[in-house]
GROMACS .gro file of N, CA and C in nm:
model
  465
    1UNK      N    1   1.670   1.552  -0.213
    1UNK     CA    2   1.646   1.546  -0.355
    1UNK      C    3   1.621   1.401  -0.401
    2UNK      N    4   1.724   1.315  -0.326
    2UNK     CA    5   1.660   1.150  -0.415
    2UNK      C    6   1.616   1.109  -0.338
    3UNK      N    7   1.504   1.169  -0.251
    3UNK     CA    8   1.365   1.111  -0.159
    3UNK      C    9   1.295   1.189  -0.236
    4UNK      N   10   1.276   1.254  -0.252
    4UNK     CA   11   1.141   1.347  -0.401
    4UNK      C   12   1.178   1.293  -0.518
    5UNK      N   13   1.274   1.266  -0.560
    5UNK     CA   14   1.267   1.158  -0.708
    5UNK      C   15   1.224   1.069  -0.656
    6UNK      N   16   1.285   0.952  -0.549
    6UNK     CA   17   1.238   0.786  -0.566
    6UNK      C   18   1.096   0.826  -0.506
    7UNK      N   19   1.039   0.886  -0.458
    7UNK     CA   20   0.922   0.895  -0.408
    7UNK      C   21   0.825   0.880  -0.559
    8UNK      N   22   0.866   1.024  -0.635
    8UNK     CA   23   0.820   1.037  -0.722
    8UNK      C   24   0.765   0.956  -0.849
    9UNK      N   25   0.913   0.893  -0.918
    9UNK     CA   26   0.888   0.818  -0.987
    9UNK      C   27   0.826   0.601  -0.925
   10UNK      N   28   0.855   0.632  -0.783
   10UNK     CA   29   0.697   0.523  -0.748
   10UNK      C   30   0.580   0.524  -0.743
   11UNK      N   31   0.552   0.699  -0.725
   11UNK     CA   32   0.428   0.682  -0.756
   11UNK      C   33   0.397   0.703  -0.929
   12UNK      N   34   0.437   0.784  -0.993
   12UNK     CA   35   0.460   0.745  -1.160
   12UNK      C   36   0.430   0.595  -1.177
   13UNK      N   37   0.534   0.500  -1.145
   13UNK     CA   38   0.528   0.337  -1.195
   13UNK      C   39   0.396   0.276  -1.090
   14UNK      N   40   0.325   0.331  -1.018
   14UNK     CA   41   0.177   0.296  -0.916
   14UNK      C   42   0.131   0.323  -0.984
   15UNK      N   43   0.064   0.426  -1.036
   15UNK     CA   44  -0.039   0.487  -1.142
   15UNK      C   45  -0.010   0.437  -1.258
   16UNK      N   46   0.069   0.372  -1.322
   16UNK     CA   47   0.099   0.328  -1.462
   16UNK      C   48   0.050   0.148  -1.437
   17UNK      N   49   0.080   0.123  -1.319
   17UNK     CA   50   0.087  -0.013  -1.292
   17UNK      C   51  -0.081  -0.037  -1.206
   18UNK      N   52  -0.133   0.062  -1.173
   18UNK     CA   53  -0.317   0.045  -1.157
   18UNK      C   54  -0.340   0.066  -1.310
   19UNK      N   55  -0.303   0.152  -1.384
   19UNK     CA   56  -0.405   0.150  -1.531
   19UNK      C   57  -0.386   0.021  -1.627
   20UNK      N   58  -0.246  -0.051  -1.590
   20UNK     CA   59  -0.268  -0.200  -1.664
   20UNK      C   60  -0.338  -0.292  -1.552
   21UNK      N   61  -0.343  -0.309  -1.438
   21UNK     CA   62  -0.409  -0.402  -1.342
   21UNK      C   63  -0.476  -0.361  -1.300
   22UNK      N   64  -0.635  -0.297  -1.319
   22UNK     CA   65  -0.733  -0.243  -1.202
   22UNK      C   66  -0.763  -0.328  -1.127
   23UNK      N   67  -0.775  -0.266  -0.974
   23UNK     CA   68  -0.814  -0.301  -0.860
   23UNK      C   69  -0.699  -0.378  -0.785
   24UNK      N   70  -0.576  -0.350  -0.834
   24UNK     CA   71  -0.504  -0.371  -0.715
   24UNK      C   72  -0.398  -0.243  -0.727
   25UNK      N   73  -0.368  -0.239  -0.614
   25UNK     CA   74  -0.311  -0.139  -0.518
   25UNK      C   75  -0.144  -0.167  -0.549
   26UNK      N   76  -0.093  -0.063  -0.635
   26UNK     CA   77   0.039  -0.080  -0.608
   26UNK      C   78   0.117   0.012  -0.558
   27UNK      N   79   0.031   0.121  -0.458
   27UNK     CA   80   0.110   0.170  -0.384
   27UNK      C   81   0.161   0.136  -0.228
   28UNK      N   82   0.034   0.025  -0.197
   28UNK     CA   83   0.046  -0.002  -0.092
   28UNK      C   84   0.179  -0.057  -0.039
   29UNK      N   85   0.285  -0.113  -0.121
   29UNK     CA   86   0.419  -0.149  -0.046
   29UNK      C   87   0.489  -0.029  -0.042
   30UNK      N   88   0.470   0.081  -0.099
   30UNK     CA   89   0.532   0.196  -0.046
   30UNK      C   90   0.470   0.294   0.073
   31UNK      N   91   0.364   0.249   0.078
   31UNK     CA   92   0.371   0.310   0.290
   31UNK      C   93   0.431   0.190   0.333
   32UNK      N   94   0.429   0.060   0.312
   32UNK     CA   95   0.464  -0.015   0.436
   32UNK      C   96   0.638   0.023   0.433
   33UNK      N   97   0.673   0.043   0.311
   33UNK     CA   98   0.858   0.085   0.316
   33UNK      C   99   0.821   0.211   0.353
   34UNK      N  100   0.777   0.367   0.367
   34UNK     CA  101   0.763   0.402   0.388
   34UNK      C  102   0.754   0.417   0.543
   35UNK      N  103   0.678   0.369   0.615
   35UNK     CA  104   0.649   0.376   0.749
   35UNK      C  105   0.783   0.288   0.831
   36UNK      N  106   0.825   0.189   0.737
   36UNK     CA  107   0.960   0.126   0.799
   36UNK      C  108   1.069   0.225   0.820
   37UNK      N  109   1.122   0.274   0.698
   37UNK     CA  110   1.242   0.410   0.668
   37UNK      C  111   1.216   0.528   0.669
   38UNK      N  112   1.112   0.585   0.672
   38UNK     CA  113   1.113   0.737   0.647
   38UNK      C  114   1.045   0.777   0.788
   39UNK      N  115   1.046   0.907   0.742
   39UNK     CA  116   0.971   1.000   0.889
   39UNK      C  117   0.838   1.019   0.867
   40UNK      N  118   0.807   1.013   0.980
   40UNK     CA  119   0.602   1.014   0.988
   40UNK      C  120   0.564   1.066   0.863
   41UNK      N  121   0.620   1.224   0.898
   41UNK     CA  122   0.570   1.362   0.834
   41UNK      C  123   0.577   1.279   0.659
   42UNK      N  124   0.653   1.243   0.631
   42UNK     CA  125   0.662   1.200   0.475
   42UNK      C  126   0.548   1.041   0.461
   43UNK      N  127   0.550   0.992   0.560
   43UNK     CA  128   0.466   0.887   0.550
   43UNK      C  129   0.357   0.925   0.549
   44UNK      N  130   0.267   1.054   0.602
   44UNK     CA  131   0.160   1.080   0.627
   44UNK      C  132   0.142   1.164   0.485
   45UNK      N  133   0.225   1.253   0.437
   45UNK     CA  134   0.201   1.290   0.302
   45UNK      C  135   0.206   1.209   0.176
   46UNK      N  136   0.265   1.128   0.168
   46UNK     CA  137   0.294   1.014   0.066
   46UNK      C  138   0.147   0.957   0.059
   47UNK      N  139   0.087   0.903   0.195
   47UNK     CA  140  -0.086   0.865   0.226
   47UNK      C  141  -0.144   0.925   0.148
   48UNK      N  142  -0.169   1.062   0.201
   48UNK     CA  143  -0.252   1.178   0.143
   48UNK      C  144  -0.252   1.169   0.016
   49UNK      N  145  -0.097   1.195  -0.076
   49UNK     CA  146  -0.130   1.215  -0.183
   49UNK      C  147  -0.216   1.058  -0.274
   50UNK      N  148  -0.196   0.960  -0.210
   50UNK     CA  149  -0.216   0.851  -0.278
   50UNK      C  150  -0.387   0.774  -0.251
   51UNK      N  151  -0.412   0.871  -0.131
   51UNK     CA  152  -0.533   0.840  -0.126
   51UNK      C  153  -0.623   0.978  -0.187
   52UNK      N  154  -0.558   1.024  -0.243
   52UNK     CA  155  -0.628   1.162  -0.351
   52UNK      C  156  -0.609   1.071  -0.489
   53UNK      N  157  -0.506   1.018  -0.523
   53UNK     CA  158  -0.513   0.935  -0.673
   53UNK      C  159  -0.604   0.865  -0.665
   54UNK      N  160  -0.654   0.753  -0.552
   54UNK     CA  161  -0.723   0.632  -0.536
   54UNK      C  162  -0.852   0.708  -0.565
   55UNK      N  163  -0.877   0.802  -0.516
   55UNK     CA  164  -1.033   0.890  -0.454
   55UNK      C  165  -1.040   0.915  -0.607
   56UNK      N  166  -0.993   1.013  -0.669
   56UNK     CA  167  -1.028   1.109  -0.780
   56UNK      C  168  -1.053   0.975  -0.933
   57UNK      N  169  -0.945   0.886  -0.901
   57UNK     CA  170  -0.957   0.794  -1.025
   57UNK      C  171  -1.037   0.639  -1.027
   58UNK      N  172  -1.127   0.672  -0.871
   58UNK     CA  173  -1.202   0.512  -0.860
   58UNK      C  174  -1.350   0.585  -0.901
   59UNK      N  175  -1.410   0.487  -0.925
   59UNK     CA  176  -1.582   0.492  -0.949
   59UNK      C  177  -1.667   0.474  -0.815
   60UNK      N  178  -1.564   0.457  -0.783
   60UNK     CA  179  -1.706   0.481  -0.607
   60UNK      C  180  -1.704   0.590  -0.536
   61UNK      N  181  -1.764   0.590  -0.462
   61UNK     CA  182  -1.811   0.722  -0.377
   61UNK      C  183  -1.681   0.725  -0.306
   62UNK      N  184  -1.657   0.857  -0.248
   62UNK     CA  185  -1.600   0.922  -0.210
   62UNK      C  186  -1.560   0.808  -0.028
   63UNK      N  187  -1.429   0.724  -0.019
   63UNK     CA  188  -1.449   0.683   0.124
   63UNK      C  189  -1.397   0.554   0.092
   64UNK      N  190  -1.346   0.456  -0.015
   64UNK     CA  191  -1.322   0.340  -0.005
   64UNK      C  192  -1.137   0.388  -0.012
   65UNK      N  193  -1.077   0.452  -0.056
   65UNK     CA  194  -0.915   0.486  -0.009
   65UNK      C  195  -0.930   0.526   0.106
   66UNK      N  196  -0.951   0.610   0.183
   66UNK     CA  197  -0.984   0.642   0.321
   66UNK      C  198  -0.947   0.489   0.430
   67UNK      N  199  -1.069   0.385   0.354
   67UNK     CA  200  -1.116   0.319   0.474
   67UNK      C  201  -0.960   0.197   0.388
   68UNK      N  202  -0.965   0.205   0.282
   68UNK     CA  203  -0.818   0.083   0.258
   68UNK      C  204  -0.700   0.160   0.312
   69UNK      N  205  -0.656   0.246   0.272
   69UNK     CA  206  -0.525   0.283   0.383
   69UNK      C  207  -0.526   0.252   0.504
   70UNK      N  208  -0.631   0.283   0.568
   70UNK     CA  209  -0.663   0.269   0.702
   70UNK      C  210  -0.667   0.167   0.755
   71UNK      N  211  -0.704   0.062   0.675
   71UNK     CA  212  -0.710  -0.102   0.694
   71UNK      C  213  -0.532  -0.140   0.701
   72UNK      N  214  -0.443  -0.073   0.583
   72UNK     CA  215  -0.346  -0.072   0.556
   72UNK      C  216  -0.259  -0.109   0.642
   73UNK      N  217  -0.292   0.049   0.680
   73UNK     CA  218  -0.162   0.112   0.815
   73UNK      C  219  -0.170   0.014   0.933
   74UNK      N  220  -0.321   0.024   0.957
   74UNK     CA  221  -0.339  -0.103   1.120
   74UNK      C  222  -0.251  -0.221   1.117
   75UNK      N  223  -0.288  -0.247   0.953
   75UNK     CA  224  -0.260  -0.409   0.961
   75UNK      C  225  -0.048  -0.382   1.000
   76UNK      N  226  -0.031  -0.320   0.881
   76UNK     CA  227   0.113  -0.307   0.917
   76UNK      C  228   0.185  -0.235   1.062
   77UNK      N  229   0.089  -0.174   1.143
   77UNK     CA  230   0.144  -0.102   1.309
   77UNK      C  231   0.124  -0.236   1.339
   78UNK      N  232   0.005  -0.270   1.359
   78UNK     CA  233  -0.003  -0.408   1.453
   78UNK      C  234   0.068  -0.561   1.427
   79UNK      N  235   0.112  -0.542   1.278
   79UNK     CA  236   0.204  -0.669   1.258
   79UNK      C  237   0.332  -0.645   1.263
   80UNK      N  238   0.347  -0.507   1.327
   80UNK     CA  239   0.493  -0.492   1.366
   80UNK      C  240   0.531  -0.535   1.470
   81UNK      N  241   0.415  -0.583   1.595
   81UNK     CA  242   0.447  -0.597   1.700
   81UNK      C  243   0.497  -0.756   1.704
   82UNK      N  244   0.401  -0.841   1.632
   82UNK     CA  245   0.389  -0.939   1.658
   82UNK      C  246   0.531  -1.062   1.549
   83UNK      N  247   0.567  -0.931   1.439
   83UNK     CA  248   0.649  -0.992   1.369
   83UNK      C  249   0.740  -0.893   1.286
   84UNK      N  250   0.889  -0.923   1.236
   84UNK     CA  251   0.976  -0.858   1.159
   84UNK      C  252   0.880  -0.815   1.040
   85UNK      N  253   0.926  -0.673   1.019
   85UNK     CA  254   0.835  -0.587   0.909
   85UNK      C  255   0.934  -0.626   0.772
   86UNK      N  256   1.062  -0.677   0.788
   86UNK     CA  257   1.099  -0.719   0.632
   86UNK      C  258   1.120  -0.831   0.656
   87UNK      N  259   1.047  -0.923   0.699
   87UNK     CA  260   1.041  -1.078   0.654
   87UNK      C  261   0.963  -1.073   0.552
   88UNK      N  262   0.951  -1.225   0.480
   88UNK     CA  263   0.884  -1.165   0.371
   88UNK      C  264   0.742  -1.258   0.410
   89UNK      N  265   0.737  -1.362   0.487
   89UNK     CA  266   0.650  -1.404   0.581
   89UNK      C  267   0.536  -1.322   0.642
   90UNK      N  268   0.606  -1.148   0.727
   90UNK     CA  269   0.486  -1.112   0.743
   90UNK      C  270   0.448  -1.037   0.611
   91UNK      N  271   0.494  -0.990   0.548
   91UNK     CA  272   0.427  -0.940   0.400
   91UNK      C  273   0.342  -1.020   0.335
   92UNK      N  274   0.374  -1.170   0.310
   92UNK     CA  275   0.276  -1.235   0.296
   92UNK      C  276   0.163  -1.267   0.361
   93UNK      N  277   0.137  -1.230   0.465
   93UNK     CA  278   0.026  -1.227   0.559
   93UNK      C  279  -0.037  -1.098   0.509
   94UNK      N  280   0.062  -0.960   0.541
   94UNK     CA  281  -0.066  -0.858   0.471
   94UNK      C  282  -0.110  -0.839   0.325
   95UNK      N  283  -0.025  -0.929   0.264
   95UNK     CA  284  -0.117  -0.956   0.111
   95UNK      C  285  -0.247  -1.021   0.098
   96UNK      N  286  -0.187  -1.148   0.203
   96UNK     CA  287  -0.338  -1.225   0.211
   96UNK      C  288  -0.434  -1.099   0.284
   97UNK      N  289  -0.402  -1.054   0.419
   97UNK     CA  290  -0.513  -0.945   0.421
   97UNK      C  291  -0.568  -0.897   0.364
   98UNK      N  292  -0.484  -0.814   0.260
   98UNK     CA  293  -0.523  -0.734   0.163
   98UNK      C  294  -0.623  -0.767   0.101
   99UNK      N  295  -0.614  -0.875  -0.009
   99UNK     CA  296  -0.688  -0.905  -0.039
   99UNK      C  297  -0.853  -0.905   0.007
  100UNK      N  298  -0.826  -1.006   0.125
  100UNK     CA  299  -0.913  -0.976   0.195
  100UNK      C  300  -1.032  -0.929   0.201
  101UNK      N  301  -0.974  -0.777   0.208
  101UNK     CA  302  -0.975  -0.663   0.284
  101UNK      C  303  -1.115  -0.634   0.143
  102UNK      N  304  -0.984  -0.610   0.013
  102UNK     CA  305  -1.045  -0.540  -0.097
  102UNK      C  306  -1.161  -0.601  -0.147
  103UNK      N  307  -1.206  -0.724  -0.099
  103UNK     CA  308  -1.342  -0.785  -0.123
  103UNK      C  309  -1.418  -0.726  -0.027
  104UNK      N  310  -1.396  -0.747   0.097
  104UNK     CA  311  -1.500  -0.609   0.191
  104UNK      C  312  -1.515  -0.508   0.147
  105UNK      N  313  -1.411  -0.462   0.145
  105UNK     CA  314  -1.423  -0.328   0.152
  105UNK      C  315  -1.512  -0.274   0.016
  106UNK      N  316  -1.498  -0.349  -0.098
  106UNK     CA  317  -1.595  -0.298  -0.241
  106UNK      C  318  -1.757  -0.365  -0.213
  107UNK      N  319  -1.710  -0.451  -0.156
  107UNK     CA  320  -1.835  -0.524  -0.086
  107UNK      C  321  -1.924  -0.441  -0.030
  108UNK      N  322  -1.858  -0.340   0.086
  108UNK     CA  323  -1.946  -0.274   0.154
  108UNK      C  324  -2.009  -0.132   0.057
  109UNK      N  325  -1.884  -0.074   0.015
  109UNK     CA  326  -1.938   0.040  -0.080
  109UNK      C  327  -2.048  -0.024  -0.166
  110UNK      N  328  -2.059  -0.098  -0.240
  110UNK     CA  329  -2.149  -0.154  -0.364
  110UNK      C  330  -2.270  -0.151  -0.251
  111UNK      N  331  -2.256  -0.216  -0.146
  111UNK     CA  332  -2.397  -0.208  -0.064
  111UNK      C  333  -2.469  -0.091  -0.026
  112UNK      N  334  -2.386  -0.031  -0.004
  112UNK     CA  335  -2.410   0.160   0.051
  112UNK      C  336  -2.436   0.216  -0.096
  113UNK      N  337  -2.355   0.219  -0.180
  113UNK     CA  338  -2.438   0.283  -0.296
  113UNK      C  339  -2.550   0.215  -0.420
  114UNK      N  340  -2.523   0.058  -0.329
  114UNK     CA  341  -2.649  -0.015  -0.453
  114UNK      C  342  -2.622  -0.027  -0.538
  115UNK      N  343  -2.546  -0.071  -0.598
  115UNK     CA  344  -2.478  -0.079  -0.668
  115UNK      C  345  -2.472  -0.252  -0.729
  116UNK      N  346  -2.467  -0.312  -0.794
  116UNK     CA  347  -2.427  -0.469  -0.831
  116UNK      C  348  -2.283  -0.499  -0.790
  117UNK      N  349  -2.265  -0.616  -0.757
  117UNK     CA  350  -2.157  -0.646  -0.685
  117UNK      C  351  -2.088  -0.756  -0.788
  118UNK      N  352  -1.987  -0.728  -0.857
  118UNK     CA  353  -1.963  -0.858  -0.933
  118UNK      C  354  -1.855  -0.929  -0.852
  119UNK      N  355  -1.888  -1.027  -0.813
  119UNK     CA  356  -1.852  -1.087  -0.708
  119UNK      C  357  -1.759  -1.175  -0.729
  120UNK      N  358  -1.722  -1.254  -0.909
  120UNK     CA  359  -1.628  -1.314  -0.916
  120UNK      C  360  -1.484  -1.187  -0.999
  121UNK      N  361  -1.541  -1.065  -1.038
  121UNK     CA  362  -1.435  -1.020  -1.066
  121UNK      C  363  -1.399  -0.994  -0.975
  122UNK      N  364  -1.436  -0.908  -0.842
  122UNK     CA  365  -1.392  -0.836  -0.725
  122UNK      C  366  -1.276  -0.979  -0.647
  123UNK      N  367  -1.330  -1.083  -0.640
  123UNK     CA  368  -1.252  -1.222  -0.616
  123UNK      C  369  -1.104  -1.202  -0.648
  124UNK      N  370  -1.148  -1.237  -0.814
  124UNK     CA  371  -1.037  -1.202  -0.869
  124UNK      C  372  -0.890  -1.104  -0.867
  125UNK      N  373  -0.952  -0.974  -0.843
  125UNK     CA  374  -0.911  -0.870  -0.796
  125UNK      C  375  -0.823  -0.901  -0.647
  126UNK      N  376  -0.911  -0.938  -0.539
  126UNK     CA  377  -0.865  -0.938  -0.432
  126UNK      C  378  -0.761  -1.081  -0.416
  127UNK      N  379  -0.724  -1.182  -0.516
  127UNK     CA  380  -0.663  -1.281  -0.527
  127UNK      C  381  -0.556  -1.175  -0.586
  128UNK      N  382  -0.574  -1.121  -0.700
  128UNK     CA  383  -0.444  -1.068  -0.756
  128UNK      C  384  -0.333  -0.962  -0.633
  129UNK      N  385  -0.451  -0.903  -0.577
  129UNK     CA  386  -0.363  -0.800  -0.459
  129UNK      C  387  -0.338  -0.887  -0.395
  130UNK      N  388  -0.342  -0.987  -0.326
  130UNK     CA  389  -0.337  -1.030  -0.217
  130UNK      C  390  -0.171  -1.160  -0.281
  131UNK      N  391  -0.143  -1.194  -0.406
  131UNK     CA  392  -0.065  -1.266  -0.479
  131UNK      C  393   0.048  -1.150  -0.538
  132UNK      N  394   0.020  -1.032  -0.575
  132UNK     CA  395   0.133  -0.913  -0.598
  132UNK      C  396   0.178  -0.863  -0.511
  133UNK      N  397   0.099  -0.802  -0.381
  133UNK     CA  398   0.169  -0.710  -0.281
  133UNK      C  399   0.295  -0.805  -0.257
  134UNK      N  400   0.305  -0.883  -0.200
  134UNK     CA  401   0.424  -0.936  -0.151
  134UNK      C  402   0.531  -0.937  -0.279
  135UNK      N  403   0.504  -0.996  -0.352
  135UNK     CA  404   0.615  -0.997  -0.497
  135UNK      C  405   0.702  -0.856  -0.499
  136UNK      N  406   0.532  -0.690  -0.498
  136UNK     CA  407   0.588  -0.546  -0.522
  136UNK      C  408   0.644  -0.501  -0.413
  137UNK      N  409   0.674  -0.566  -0.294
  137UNK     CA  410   0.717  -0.552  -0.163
  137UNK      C  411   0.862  -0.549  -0.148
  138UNK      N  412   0.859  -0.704  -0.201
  138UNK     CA  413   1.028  -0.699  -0.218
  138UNK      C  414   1.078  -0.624  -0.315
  139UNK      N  415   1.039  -0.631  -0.438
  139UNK     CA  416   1.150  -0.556  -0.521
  139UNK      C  417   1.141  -0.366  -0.493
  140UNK      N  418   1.013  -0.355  -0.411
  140UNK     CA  419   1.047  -0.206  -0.372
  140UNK      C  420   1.174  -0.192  -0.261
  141UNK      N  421   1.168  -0.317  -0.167
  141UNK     CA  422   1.257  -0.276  -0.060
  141UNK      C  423   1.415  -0.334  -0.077
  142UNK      N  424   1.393  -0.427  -0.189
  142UNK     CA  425   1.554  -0.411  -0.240
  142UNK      C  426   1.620  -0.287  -0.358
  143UNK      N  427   1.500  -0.256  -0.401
  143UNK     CA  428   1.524  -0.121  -0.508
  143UNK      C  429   1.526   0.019  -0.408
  144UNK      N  430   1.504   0.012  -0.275
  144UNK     CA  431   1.503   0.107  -0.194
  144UNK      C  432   1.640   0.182  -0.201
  145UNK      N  433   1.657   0.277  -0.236
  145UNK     CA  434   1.841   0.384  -0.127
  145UNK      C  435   1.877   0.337  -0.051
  146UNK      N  436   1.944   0.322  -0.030
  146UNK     CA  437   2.035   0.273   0.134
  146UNK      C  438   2.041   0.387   0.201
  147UNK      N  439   2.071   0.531   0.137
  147UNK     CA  440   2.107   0.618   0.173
  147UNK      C  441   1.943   0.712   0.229
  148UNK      N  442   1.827   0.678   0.187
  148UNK     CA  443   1.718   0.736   0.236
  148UNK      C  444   1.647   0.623   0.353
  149UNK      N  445   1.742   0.507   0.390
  149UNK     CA  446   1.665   0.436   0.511
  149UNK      C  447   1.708   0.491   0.622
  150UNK      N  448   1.648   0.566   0.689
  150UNK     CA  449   1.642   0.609   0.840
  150UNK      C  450   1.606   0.535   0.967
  151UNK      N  451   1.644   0.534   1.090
  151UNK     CA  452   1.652   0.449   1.196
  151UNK      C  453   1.513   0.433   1.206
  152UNK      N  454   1.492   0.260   1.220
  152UNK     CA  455   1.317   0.298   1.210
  152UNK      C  456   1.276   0.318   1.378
  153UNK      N  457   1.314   0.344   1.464
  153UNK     CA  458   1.298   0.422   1.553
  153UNK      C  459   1.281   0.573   1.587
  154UNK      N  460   1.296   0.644   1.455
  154UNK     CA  461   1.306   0.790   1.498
  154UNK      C  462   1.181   0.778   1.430
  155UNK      N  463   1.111   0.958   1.512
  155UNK     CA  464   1.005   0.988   1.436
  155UNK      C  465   0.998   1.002   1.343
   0.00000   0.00000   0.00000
């Protein structure tokens, strides 16, 4: 029951917190806590549902949540290997990714659908994700349950 509330009302305060900041992602620190504490099965639905919000409420074609989760998840499996997933060091690395990322990645859609590319807001954008994720990182994983963190070894 208070893994379907805190689930819940994060994604509530994500969707409230994209309609004052477009174009950055504030669900993304909840897969990376997500994939740290919980079980696949909930990590893989938590995805789903959030890449159905991203899909249904962005202006691009159908495929830029798809390909950012996906960017997501890699970045956070593969920076698990190489570094502690709650330092806040590597979080700051996948913010800077992020960012990154979200200038490609609108980059490429705008090219595929022809689209004009505004190139200093998208900047902008990808400075702001790439300067929040880490900030919404921590206070998700100190606002986390104690009681819903699971061995991050089990499936």
């Amino acid at each position: 029951m208070l893994e379907a509330l805190w689930w819940s009302l994060f994604t509530i305060f994500g969707i409230w917190g994209q309609a004052l900041v477009p174009g950055v992602d504030f669900f993304a620190p909840g897969l990376a806590l997500s994939l740290r504490w919980q079980r696949s099965w909930l990590t893989q639905l938590l995805a789903v549902n959030w890449v159905a919000i991203q899909e249904g409420s962005g202006g691009l074609a159908f495929g830029y949540g798809v390909l950012w989760y996906s960017v997501l998840f890699t970045l956070l499996n593969t920076g698990r290997w190489f570094l502690d997933p709650a330092s806040l060091q590597f979080q700051v690395i996948v913010g800077a990714a992020l960012g990154l990322a979200h200038f490609l990645l609108l980059y490429l859609m705008a090219v595929l659908e022809m689209r004009a590319f505004p190139v200093g807001r998208v900047a902008l954008e990808g400075l702001l994700q790439a300067l929040s994720y880490p900030v919404m990182w921590y206070l998700a994983e100190n606002l986390f349950p104690e009681r819903l963190k699971h061995d991050e070894e089990r499936p």
